[in-house]
XYZ file of C-alpha atoms in Angstrom:
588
model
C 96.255 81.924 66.685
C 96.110 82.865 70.158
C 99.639 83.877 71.777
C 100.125 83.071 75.596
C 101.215 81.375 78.593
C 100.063 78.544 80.561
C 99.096 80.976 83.219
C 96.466 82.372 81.086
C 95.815 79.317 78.765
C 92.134 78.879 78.451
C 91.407 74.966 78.739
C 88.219 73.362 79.871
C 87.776 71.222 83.050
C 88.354 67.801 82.392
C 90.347 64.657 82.927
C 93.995 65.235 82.641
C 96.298 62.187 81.317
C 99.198 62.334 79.114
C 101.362 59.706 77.162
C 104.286 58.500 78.418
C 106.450 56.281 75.789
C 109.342 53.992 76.414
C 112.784 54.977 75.342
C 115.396 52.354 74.590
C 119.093 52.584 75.125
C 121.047 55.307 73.841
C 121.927 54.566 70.401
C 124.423 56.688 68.080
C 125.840 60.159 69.386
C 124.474 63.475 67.086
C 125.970 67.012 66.395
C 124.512 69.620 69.181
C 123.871 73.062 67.723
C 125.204 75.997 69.404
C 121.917 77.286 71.012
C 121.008 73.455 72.316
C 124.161 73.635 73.951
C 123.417 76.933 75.268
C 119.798 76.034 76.819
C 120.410 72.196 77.981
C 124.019 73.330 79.598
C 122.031 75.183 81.879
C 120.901 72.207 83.131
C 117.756 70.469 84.093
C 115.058 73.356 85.306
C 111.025 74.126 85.389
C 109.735 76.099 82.383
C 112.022 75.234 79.857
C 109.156 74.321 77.267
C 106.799 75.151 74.917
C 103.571 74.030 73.844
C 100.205 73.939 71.642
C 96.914 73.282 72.733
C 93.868 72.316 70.413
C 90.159 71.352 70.518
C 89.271 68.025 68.782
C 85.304 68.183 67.906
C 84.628 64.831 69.279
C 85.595 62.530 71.731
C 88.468 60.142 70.375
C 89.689 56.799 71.565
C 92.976 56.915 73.374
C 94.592 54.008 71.860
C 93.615 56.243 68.429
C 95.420 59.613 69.883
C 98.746 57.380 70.987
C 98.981 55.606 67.183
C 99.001 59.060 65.574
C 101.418 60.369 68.278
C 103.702 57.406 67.513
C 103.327 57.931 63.997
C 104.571 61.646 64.285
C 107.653 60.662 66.462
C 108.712 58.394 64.075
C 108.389 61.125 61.509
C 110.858 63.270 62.989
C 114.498 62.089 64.468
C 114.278 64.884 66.983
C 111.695 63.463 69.143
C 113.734 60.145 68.899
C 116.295 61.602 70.366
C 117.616 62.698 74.353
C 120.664 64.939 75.961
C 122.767 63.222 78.702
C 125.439 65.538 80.953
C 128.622 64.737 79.644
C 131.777 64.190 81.993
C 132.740 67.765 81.449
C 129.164 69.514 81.880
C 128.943 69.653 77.896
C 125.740 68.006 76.535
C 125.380 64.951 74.609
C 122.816 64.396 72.141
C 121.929 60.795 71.208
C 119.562 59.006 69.113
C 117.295 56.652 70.541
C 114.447 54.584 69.962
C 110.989 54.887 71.106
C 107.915 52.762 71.066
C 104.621 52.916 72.534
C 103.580 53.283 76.301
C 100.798 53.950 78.794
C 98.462 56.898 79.125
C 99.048 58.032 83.033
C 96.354 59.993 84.716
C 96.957 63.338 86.572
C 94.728 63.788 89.721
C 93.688 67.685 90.480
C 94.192 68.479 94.193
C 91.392 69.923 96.184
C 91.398 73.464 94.485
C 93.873 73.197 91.676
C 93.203 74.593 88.753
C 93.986 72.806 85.507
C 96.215 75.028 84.519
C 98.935 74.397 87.142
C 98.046 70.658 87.111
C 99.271 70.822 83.731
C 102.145 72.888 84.020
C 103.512 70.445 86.909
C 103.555 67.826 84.130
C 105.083 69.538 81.493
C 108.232 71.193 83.844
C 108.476 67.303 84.546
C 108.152 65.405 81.889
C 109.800 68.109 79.238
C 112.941 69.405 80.779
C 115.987 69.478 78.907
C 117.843 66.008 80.141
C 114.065 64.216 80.275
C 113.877 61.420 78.435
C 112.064 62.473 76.133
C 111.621 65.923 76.710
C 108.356 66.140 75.221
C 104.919 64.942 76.154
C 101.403 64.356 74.231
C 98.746 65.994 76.975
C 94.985 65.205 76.526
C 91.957 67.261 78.941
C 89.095 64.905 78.563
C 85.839 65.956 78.087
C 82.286 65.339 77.062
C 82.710 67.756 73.822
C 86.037 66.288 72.956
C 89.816 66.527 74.263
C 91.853 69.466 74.141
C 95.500 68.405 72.704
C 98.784 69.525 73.656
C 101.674 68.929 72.147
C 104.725 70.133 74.055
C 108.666 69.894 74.176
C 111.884 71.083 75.565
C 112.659 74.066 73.474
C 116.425 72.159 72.484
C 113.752 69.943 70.322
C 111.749 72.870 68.807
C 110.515 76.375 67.977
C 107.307 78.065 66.938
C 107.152 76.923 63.213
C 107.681 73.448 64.344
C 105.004 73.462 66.899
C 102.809 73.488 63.892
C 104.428 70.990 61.945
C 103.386 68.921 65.080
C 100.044 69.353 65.336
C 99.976 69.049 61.865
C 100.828 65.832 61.424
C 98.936 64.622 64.637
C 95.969 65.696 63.092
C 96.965 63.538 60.032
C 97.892 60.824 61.186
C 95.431 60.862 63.509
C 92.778 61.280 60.365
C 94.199 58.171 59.228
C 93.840 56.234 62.110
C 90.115 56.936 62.305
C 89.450 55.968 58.691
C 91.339 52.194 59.603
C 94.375 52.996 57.406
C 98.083 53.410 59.252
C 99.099 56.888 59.317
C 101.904 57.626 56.027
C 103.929 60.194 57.166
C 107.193 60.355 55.128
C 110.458 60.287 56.468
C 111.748 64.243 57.005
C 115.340 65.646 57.112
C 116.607 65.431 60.957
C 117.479 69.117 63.107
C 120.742 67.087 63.495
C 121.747 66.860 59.690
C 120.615 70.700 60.042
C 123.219 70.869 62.614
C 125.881 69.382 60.918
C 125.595 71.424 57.643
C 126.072 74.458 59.580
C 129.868 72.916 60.059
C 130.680 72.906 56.502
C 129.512 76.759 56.325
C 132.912 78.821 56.126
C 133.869 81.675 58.538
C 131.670 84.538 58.922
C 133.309 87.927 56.549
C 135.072 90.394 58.353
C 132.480 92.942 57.951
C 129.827 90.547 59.862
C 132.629 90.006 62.680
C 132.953 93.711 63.009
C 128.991 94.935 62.955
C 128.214 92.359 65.275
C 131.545 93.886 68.031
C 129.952 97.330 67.123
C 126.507 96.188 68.077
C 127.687 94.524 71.194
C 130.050 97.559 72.230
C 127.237 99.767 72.212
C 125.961 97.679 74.785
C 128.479 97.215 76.695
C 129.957 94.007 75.665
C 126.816 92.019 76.227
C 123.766 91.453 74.307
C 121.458 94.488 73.866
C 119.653 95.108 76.929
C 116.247 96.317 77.621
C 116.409 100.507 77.179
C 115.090 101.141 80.948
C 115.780 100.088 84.214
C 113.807 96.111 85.496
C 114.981 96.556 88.825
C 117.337 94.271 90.834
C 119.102 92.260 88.518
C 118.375 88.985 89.719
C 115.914 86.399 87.975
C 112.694 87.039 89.978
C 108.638 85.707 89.005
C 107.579 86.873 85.431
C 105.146 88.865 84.399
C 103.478 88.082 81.085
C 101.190 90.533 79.382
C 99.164 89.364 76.110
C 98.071 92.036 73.914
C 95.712 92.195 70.784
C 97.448 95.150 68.942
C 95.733 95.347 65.586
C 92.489 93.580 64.382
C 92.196 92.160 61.597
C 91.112 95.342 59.750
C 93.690 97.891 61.737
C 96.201 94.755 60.637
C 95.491 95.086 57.333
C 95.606 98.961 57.065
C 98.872 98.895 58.494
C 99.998 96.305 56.133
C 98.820 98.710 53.666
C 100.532 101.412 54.868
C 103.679 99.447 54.826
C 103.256 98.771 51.228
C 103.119 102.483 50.489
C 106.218 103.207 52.013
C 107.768 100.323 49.883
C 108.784 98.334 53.338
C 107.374 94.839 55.159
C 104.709 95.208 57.953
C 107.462 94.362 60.437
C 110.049 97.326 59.434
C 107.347 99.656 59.964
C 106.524 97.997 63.327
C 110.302 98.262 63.682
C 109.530 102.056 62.941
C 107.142 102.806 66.043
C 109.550 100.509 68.352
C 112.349 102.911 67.387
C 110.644 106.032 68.314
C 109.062 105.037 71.446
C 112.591 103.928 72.628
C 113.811 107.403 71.543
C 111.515 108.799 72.821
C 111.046 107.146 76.317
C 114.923 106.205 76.658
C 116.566 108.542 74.409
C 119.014 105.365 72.625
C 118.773 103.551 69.981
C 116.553 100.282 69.681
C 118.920 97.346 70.106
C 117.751 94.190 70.725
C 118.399 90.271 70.315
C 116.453 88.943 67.020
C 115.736 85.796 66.529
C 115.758 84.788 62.517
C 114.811 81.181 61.252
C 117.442 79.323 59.996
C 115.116 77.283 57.708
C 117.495 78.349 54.860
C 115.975 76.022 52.407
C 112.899 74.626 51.708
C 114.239 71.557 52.562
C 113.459 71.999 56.711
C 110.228 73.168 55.956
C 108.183 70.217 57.434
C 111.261 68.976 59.796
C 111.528 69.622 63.705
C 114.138 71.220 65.725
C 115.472 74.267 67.042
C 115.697 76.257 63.298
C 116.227 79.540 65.154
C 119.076 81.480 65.558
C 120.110 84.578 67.713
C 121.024 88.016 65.955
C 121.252 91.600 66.962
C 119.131 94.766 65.569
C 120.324 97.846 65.408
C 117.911 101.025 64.487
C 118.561 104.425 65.669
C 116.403 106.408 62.715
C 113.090 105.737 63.014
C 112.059 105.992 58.893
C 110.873 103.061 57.883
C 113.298 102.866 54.926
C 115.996 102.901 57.675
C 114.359 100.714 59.788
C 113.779 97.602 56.546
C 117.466 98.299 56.526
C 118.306 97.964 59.884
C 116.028 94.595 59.807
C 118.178 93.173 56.335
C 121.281 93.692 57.947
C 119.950 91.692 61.232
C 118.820 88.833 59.065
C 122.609 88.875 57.046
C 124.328 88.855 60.604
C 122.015 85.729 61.524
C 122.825 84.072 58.519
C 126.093 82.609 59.928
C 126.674 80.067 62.855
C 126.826 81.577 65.812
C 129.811 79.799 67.687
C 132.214 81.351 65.052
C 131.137 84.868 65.555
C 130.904 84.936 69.664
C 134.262 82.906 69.931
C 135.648 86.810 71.071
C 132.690 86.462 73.735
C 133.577 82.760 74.743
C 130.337 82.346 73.863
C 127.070 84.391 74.070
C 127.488 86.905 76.137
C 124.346 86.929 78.291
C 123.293 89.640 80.770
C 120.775 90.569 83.386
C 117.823 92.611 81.562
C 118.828 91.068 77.701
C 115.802 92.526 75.214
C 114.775 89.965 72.695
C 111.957 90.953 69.671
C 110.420 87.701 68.125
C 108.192 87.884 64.789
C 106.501 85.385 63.316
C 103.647 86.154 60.338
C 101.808 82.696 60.562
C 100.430 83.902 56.463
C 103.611 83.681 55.279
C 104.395 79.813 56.490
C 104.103 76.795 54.441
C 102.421 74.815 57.733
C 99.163 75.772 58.392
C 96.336 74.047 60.628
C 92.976 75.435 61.106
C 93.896 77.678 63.786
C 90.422 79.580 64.340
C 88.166 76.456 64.364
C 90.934 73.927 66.418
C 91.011 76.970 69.026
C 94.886 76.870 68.268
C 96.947 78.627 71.241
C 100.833 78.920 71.409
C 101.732 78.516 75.183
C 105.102 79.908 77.011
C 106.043 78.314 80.744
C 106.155 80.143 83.350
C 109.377 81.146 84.485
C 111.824 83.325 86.546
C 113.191 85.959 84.295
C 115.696 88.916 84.740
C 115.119 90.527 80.732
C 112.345 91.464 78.691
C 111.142 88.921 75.623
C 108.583 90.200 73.340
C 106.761 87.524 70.784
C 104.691 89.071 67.696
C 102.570 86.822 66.225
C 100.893 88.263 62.415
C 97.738 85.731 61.302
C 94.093 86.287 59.781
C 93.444 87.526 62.744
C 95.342 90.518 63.670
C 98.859 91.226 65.152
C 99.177 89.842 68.307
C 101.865 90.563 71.730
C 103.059 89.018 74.381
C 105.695 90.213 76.634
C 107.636 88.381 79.014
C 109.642 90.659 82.193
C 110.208 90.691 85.694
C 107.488 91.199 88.074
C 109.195 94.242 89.757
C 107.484 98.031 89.998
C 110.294 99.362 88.498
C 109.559 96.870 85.303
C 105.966 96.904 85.688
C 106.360 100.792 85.289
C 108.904 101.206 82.541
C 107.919 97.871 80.130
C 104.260 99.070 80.623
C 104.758 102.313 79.835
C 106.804 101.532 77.057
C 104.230 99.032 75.899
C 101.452 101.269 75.925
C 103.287 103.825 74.012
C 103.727 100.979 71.241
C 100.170 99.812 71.224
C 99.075 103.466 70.953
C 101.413 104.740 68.317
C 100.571 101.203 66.052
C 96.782 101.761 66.777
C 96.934 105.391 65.420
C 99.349 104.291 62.413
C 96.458 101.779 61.170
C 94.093 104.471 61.610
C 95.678 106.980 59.527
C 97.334 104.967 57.157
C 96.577 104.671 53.379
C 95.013 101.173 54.046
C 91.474 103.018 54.907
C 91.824 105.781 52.211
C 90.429 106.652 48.850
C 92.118 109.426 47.294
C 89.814 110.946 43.911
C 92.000 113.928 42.656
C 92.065 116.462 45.549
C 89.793 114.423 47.836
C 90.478 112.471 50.451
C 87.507 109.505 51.612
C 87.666 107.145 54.486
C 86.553 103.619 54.875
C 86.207 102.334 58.140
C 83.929 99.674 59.801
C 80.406 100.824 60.497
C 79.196 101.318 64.409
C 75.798 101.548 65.612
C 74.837 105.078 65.649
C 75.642 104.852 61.467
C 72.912 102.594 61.070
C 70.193 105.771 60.095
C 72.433 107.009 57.144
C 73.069 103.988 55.461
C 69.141 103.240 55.612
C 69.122 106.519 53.876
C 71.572 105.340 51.913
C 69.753 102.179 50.716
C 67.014 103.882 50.664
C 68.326 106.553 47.753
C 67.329 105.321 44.384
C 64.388 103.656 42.422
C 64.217 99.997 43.731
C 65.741 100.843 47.565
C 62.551 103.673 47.999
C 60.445 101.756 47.311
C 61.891 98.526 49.833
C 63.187 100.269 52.878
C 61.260 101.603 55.480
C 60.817 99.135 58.708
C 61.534 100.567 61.795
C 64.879 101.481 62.396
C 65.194 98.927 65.409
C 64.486 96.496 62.853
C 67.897 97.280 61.079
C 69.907 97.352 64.389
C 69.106 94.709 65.424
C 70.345 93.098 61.861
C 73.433 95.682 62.600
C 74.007 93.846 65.987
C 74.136 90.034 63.789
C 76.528 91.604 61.315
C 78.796 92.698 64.072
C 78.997 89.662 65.474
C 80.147 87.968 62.276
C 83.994 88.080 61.892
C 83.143 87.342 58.017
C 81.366 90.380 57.906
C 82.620 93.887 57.308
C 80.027 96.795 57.001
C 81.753 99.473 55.983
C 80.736 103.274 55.329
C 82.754 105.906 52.947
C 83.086 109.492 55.394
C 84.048 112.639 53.014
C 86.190 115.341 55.024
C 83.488 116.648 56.321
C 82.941 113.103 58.443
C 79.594 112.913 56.298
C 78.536 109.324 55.524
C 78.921 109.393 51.500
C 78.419 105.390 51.206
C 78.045 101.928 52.126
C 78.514 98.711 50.886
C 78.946 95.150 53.098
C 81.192 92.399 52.205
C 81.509 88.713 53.337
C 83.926 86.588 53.215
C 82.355 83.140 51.725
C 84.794 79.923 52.334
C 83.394 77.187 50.112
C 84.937 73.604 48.765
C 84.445 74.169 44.505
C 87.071 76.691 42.528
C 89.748 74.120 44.310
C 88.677 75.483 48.409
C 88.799 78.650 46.823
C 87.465 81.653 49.285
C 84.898 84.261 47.764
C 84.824 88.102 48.254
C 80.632 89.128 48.253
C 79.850 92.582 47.914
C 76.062 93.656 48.650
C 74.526 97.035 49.329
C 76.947 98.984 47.784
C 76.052 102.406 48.014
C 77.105 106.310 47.244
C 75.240 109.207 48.082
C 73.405 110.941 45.081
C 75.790 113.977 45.236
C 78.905 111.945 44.963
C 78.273 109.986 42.139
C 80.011 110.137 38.940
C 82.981 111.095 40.513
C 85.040 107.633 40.847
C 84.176 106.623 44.489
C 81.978 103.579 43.619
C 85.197 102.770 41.405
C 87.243 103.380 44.073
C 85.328 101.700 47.005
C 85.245 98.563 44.789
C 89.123 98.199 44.812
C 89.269 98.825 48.450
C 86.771 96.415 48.413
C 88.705 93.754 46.672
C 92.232 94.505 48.164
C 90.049 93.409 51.111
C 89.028 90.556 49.877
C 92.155 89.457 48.908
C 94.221 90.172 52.822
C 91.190 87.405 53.610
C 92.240 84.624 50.811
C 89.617 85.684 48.661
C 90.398 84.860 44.637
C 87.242 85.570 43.829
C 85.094 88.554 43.814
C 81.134 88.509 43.045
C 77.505 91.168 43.205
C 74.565 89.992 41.988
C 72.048 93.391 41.361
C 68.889 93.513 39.840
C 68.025 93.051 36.200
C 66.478 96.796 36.465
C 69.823 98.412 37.476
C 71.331 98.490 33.822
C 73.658 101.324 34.375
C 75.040 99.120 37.563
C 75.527 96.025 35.859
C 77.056 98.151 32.759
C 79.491 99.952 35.454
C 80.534 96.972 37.362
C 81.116 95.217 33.823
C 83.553 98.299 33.394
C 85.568 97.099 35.765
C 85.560 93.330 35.084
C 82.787 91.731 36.066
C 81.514 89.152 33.760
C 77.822 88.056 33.650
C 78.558 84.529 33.816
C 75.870 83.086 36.097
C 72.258 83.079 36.654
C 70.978 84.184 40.178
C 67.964 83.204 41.328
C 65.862 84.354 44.502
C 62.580 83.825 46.420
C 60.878 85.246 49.431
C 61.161 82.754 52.418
């Protein structure tokens, strides 16, 4: 899923309307968390929201959209409910009830682009004392809308932006077939809320890390390591970044295995040495962790995040999975407790926050790739530095938020492009595109272009292939150039130390609907170079092969070869493979 801001949201031209729904009168006061607090006691202000966007394949009836929209509010209590100022500044939360309303449309001005027509909506309609804050968004076009679902961020985080679209798809499946959406009734943020009172105080050793942490920053939160410039809220700058691809992603994910550590203590790792490095501290920074404690607020919506601090001044990846534990533990208890020495949180200009969020891991999951999913940030003023990591099929993702100053546009930058770099080369040399056969090292990595002549030669090496291959060789870039293009597809070749091409093999990734949806791993072309063999790398490219199947879903791995090849078939039964099925062919 695509990370970024409405600045650089991609939407389509088209007509712009959203929903507007009819609140009632305010009904039953609810607990307010210490972070809602927090954010709506700032008061009513522009960018305060978040969002996500998707592509419907079709065109679909308005009155359709609204009935699934209802059905979703009614789903979850906090969209049914709004903050009021209360006589002393503190926010009130109350429940109240909402029923349907009107679609409104949004006129473009000479020369506006969509994106800013929307965003004047959204800092409108979803600010923290709007009521609601949140608002169903619809771009019209001849394809199909583009949805967006967006809310005050009091109402919801990341995980429940999901949840959202989610059940909006759904219910709005439900709708189309003539049947009333069934959404079941989910626990409420608020009862979350309230059984964070009945938690006891925070142990003594939690009070005191959390002092040390904020002594070593001088009594604040941690701040960002280099100077941002005046330290005043001024425009934002947002950068998005696509750090790893899905194969660098899974190398590194590898790699992390190896050490015995999660993918984000080793990224953890490289943010700890490029702050030593560039800064010569410590990394300390703000760190969001879920408080989705129990599977019980799985499917609910609210604000399940809470604010901790990280602390990692040794950049080993064992220390750094310990430095992340003990950030989760001091998370783990309610804020307002443990900042009561602070009266509160103690913000300052140039605070450093690290998200992370590994969409694989969730128990919410939408079609991401073929809804053109995007996450989407406001645009705001901004005096720190906020970076978002977002893990999925696709690759590890950034996007940094910090002031548009030279001075931050220098040092963030720089210190950006130091992290990019030193997680690029990780992937690259980690064990995730290895095969080590006693003293012997191999490499798998993803075939270019100018590879194309030795894995002809390749397939070209034994009884059947000689015989086969020989068209031109523009005839195989061009196939080359159609494999490339396919995200499913991953032609790999084997290099010795020597960076010789040893062998080939591709595999595809097959989605399918029997075996339960399940996804299948197909290995063709496999390949090893007449002097290598016997030696364990066709073993050994096979397991890369299917730990590769398996980062992609995969649960099931198959080759068909020809009836001739009776020592293949005898070595891939070796290792498994059952000759369960009859495959037939003909020439088209």
């Amino acid at each position: 899923m695509r990370l970024t801001n409405i600045a650089h949201l991609r939407l389509p031209f088209g007509r712009l309307l959203s929903y507007q729904v009819t609140v009632g009168q305010l009904g039953a006061a609810l607990p307010v968390s210490f972070d809602q607090r927090r954010h709506v006691g700032a008061g009513d202000r522009a960018g305060s929201w978040m969002a996500l966007s998707f592509r419907l394949p079709a065109p679909v009836p308005r009155d359709q959209l609204s009935a699934a929209w209802l059905a979703v509010i009614s789903r979850h209590g906090t969209l049914r409910s709004v903050f009021t100022p209360g006589e002393d500044g503190d926010p009130q939360l109350h429940e109240v009830a909402v029923h349907g309303g009107d679609w409104i449309s949004h006129q473009l001005s000479p020369g506006q682009a969509v994106n800013d027509a929307l965003r004047e909506v959204l800092d409108v309609a979803c600010s923290p004392y709007s009521q609601p804050s949140h608002r169903l968004c619809v771009l019209e076009t001849a394809a199909g809308p583009t949805v967006i679902i967006a809310g005050d961020h009091a109402h919801g985080d990341m995980w429940s932006m999901l949840v959202l679209a989610r059940d909006l798809l759904s219910a709005l499946a439900s709708v189309q077939a003539g049947m009333k959406p069934q959404l079941a009734p989910v626990p409420t943020f608020a009862e979350h809320t309230k059984s964070l009172t009945r938690v006891g105080p925070a142990p003594e050793k939690v009070h005191r890390r959390w002092a040390e942490v904020l002594a070593a920053s001088g009594e604040v939160m941690p701040r960002f390591p280099l100077l941002l410039g005046p330290p005043t809220p001024t425009a934002e700058r947002v950068e998005v970044r696509e750090v790893l691809d899905v194969d660098d992603a899974a190398a590194f994910s590898a790699q992390a295995r190896e050490e015995g550590v999660s993918t984000l203590s080793l990224v953890v790792s490289a943010m700890t040495a490029v702050t030593k490095d560039l800064a010569g501290v410590p990394l300390r920074a703000v760190f969001p962790v879920h408080s989705r404690y129990d599977a019980m607020w799985n499917d609910s919506v609210g604000w399940f995040i809470t604010n901790s601090v990280l602390e990692s001044a040794d950049e080993d990846p064992r220390a750094c999975a310990q430095a992340v534990r003990e950030a989760v533990k001091l998370g783990n208890w309610p804020l307002q407790e443990v900042l009561t020495p602070w009266g509160g949180m103690p913000e300052a200009p140039g605070m450093f926050a690290i998200s992370w969020l590994d969409l694989r891991r969730l128990p919410v999951r939408i079609d991401a790739r073929g809804l053109d999913a995007q996450y989407v940030g406001a645009s705001i003023q901004t005096d720190g530095v906020m970076l978002w990591f977002i893990l999925n099929d696709s690759g590890l993702h950034l996007r940094c938020r910090y002031p548009d100053t030279e001075q931050a546009r220098d040092h963030v930058g720089t210190w950006l492009d130091m992290l990019v770099a030193r997680l690029s080369s990780a992937a690259r040399a980690s064990v995730g595109g290895k095969l080590r056969l006693g003293g012997r090292i191999y490499r798998v990595q993803r075939a270019s272009r100018a590879d194309v002549p030795a894995m002809v030669q390749l397939l070209s090496d034994d009884e059947i292939g000689g015989g086969r291959e020989g068209a031109q060789i523009a005839s195989y870039e061009a196939s080359f150039d159609a494999i490339a293009r396919d995200s499913s597809q991953y032609l790999a070749v084997v290099r010795d130390e020597a960076e010789r091409i040893i062998g080939t093999m591709q595999l595809s990734i097959i989605p399918g609907l029997s075996r339960g949806g399940a996804a299948r791993l197909q290995i063709e072309g496999l390949r090893v170079a007449a002097a290598q063999r016997s030696r364990g790398v066709g073993t050994a490219m096979l397991e890369w092969a299917h730990e590769h199947g398996r980062a992609r879903g995969a649960t099931l791995a198959q080759i068909s070869t020809e009836q001739v090849r009776v020592r293949a078939q005898q070595f891939y039964s070796r290792l498994g493979y059952e000759n369960t099925h009859v495959g037939l062919k003909r020439v088209l």
